[in-house]
CSV table of C-alpha atoms and ligand atoms in Angstrom, one decimal:
chain,number,residue,atom,x,y,z
A,347,UNK,CA,21.2,-3.6,-7.1
A,348,UNK,CA,18.0,-5.4,-6.0
A,349,UNK,CA,17.7,-7.8,-3.1
A,350,UNK,CA,16.5,-11.4,-3.6
A,351,UNK,CA,13.3,-10.5,-1.8
A,352,UNK,CA,12.6,-7.6,-4.2
A,353,UNK,CA,13.2,-9.9,-7.2
A,354,UNK,CA,11.1,-12.7,-5.7
A,355,UNK,CA,8.1,-10.3,-5.1
A,356,UNK,CA,8.6,-8.8,-8.5
A,357,UNK,CA,8.7,-12.2,-10.3
A,358,UNK,CA,6.0,-13.8,-8.2
A,359,UNK,CA,3.8,-11.1,-6.8
A,360,UNK,CA,1.4,-12.2,-4.1
A,361,UNK,CA,-2.2,-11.1,-3.9
A,362,UNK,CA,-2.5,-9.7,-7.5
A,363,UNK,CA,-6.1,-9.1,-8.6
A,364,UNK,CA,-9.3,-7.3,-7.7
A,365,UNK,CA,-11.9,-7.8,-5.0
A,366,UNK,CA,-15.5,-7.3,-6.2
A,367,UNK,CA,-17.5,-5.1,-3.9
A,368,UNK,CA,-14.4,-4.4,-1.8
A,369,UNK,CA,-15.0,-2.8,1.6
A,370,UNK,CA,-12.3,-0.3,0.7
A,371,UNK,CA,-10.4,0.7,-2.5
A,372,UNK,CA,-7.5,3.0,-2.7
A,373,UNK,CA,-5.7,4.2,-5.8
A,374,UNK,CA,-2.7,6.4,-5.7
A,375,UNK,CA,-0.3,7.6,-8.3
A,376,UNK,CA,3.1,9.2,-8.5
A,377,UNK,CA,3.0,12.3,-10.7
A,378,UNK,CA,6.7,12.1,-11.6
A,379,UNK,CA,7.0,8.5,-12.8
A,380,UNK,CA,3.3,8.1,-13.7
A,381,UNK,CA,3.1,4.8,-11.9
A,382,UNK,CA,-0.3,3.8,-10.4
A,383,UNK,CA,-1.2,1.4,-7.6
A,384,UNK,CA,-4.6,0.2,-6.6
A,385,UNK,CA,-5.4,-1.8,-3.4
A,386,UNK,CA,-8.7,-3.6,-2.6
A,387,UNK,CA,-9.6,-4.6,0.9
A,388,UNK,CA,-12.1,-7.0,2.3
A,389,UNK,CA,-12.7,-6.0,5.9
A,390,UNK,CA,-14.8,-7.6,8.6
A,391,UNK,CA,-15.0,-6.3,12.1
A,392,UNK,CA,-12.0,-4.1,11.3
A,393,UNK,CA,-9.9,-7.1,10.3
A,394,UNK,CA,-8.5,-7.2,6.9
A,395,UNK,CA,-9.7,-10.6,5.7
A,396,UNK,CA,-8.4,-10.3,2.2
A,397,UNK,CA,-6.4,-7.9,0.1
A,398,UNK,CA,-5.6,-7.7,-3.6
A,399,UNK,CA,-3.6,-5.2,-5.7
A,400,UNK,CA,-3.0,-4.0,-9.2
A,401,UNK,CA,0.0,-2.0,-9.9
A,402,UNK,CA,0.8,-0.4,-13.2
A,403,UNK,CA,4.3,0.5,-12.4
A,404,UNK,CA,7.9,-0.3,-12.1
A,405,UNK,CA,9.3,-3.5,-10.5
A,406,UNK,CA,9.9,-1.9,-7.1
A,407,UNK,CA,6.3,-0.7,-7.0
A,408,UNK,CA,5.1,-4.2,-7.8
A,409,UNK,CA,7.4,-5.7,-5.2
A,410,UNK,CA,6.4,-3.0,-2.6
A,411,UNK,CA,2.7,-3.7,-3.2
A,412,UNK,CA,3.1,-7.4,-3.0
A,413,UNK,CA,5.0,-7.4,0.3
A,414,UNK,CA,2.7,-4.7,1.7
A,415,UNK,CA,-0.4,-6.9,1.0
A,416,UNK,CA,1.3,-9.7,2.9
A,417,UNK,CA,2.0,-7.4,5.8
A,418,UNK,CA,-1.6,-6.3,6.2
A,419,UNK,CA,-3.5,-9.5,5.5
A,420,UNK,CA,-5.2,-10.7,8.7
A,421,UNK,CA,-4.3,-7.5,10.6
A,422,UNK,CA,-6.6,-4.9,12.0
A,423,UNK,CA,-7.1,-1.7,10.0
A,424,UNK,CA,-5.3,0.1,12.8
A,425,UNK,CA,-2.2,-2.2,12.5
A,426,UNK,CA,-2.3,-1.6,8.7
A,427,UNK,CA,-2.4,2.1,9.2
A,428,UNK,CA,0.7,1.9,11.3
A,429,UNK,CA,2.7,0.5,8.3
A,430,UNK,CA,5.1,3.0,6.9
A,431,UNK,CA,6.9,2.9,3.6
A,432,UNK,CA,10.1,2.4,5.7
A,433,UNK,CA,8.6,-0.9,7.0
A,434,UNK,CA,7.9,-1.9,3.5
A,435,UNK,CA,11.5,-1.2,2.4
A,436,UNK,CA,12.8,-3.2,5.4
A,437,UNK,CA,10.5,-6.1,4.5
A,438,UNK,CA,12.1,-6.1,1.1
A,439,UNK,CA,15.6,-6.0,2.5
A,440,UNK,CA,16.1,-2.6,1.1
A,441,UNK,CA,15.5,-0.6,-2.1
A,442,UNK,CA,17.9,1.6,-4.0
A,443,UNK,CA,17.5,5.3,-2.9
A,444,UNK,CA,15.9,6.4,-6.3
A,445,UNK,CA,13.3,3.7,-5.7
A,446,UNK,CA,12.1,4.7,-2.2
A,447,UNK,CA,9.2,6.6,-3.6
A,448,UNK,CA,7.8,3.3,-5.0
A,449,UNK,CA,7.4,2.1,-1.4
A,450,UNK,CA,5.6,5.3,-0.5
A,451,UNK,CA,3.0,4.4,-3.1
A,452,UNK,CA,2.3,1.2,-1.1
A,453,UNK,CA,1.9,3.0,2.2
A,454,UNK,CA,-0.4,5.6,0.6
A,455,UNK,CA,-2.5,3.0,-1.3
A,456,UNK,CA,-3.2,1.2,2.0
A,457,UNK,CA,-4.1,4.4,3.8
A,458,UNK,CA,-6.3,5.5,0.9
A,459,UNK,CA,-8.1,2.1,0.9
A,460,UNK,CA,-8.7,2.3,4.6
A,461,UNK,CA,-9.9,5.9,4.3
A,462,UNK,CA,-12.4,4.7,1.7
A,463,UNK,CA,-13.5,1.9,4.1
A,464,UNK,CA,-13.9,4.5,6.8
A,465,UNK,CA,-16.0,6.8,4.6
A,466,UNK,CA,-18.3,4.0,3.6
A,467,UNK,CA,-18.8,3.0,7.2
A,468,UNK,CA,-18.8,6.3,9.0
A,469,UNK,CA,-15.6,5.6,10.8
A,470,UNK,CA,-13.0,8.3,11.3
A,471,UNK,CA,-9.5,7.1,11.8
A,472,UNK,CA,-7.4,9.3,14.0
A,473,UNK,CA,-4.3,8.0,12.2
A,474,UNK,CA,-5.6,9.5,9.0
A,475,UNK,CA,-6.0,13.0,10.2
A,476,UNK,CA,-4.3,15.3,7.7
A,477,UNK,CA,-3.6,12.5,5.3
A,478,UNK,CA,-4.1,13.7,1.8
A,479,UNK,CA,-2.5,11.4,-0.9
A,480,UNK,CA,-3.5,13.6,-3.8
A,481,UNK,CA,-1.1,16.2,-2.6
A,482,UNK,CA,2.5,15.9,-3.7
A,483,UNK,CA,3.9,15.8,-0.2
A,484,UNK,CA,6.5,13.1,-0.5
A,485,UNK,CA,8.9,14.8,1.9
A,486,UNK,CA,9.2,11.6,4.0
A,487,UNK,CA,10.3,9.6,1.0
A,488,UNK,CA,14.1,10.1,1.4
A,489,UNK,CA,14.1,8.9,5.0
B,1976,FES,FE1,7.7,5.3,-9.7
B,1976,FES,FE2,8.6,3.0,-9.1
B,1976,FES,S1,9.5,4.4,-10.5
B,1976,FES,S2,6.7,3.8,-8.5
């Protein structure tokens, strides 16, 4: 049911932890399953120098956050904003359909952390126009 990649990231998640005085922090949750994901970013000149996460959730959410942190580390915030949950699923070699929403949490946690970074530094990201993670608008999750 789960790919080797999912199992690997679940058993040995990368970048677990917290960053003190992080440049941006994003926490999102899924109302239905109650799972919570928190992402911390260390940003310098719009480059994500470091990223850590804490996920209180299912294995797929842990694997999604782990692979997502690897995908954005060393990238610019704009490159990170372009990462969709679909890209996260692809990086994991696929997720079962009922677990797609777990990857949506990863996309939203990254966006929320960058939104926080933007707020703290008076930067508005065009990519985040209309983004509102607190709303239950997971209509793109079944893609
Ligand atoms: Fe909800 Fe995985 S079951 S995040």
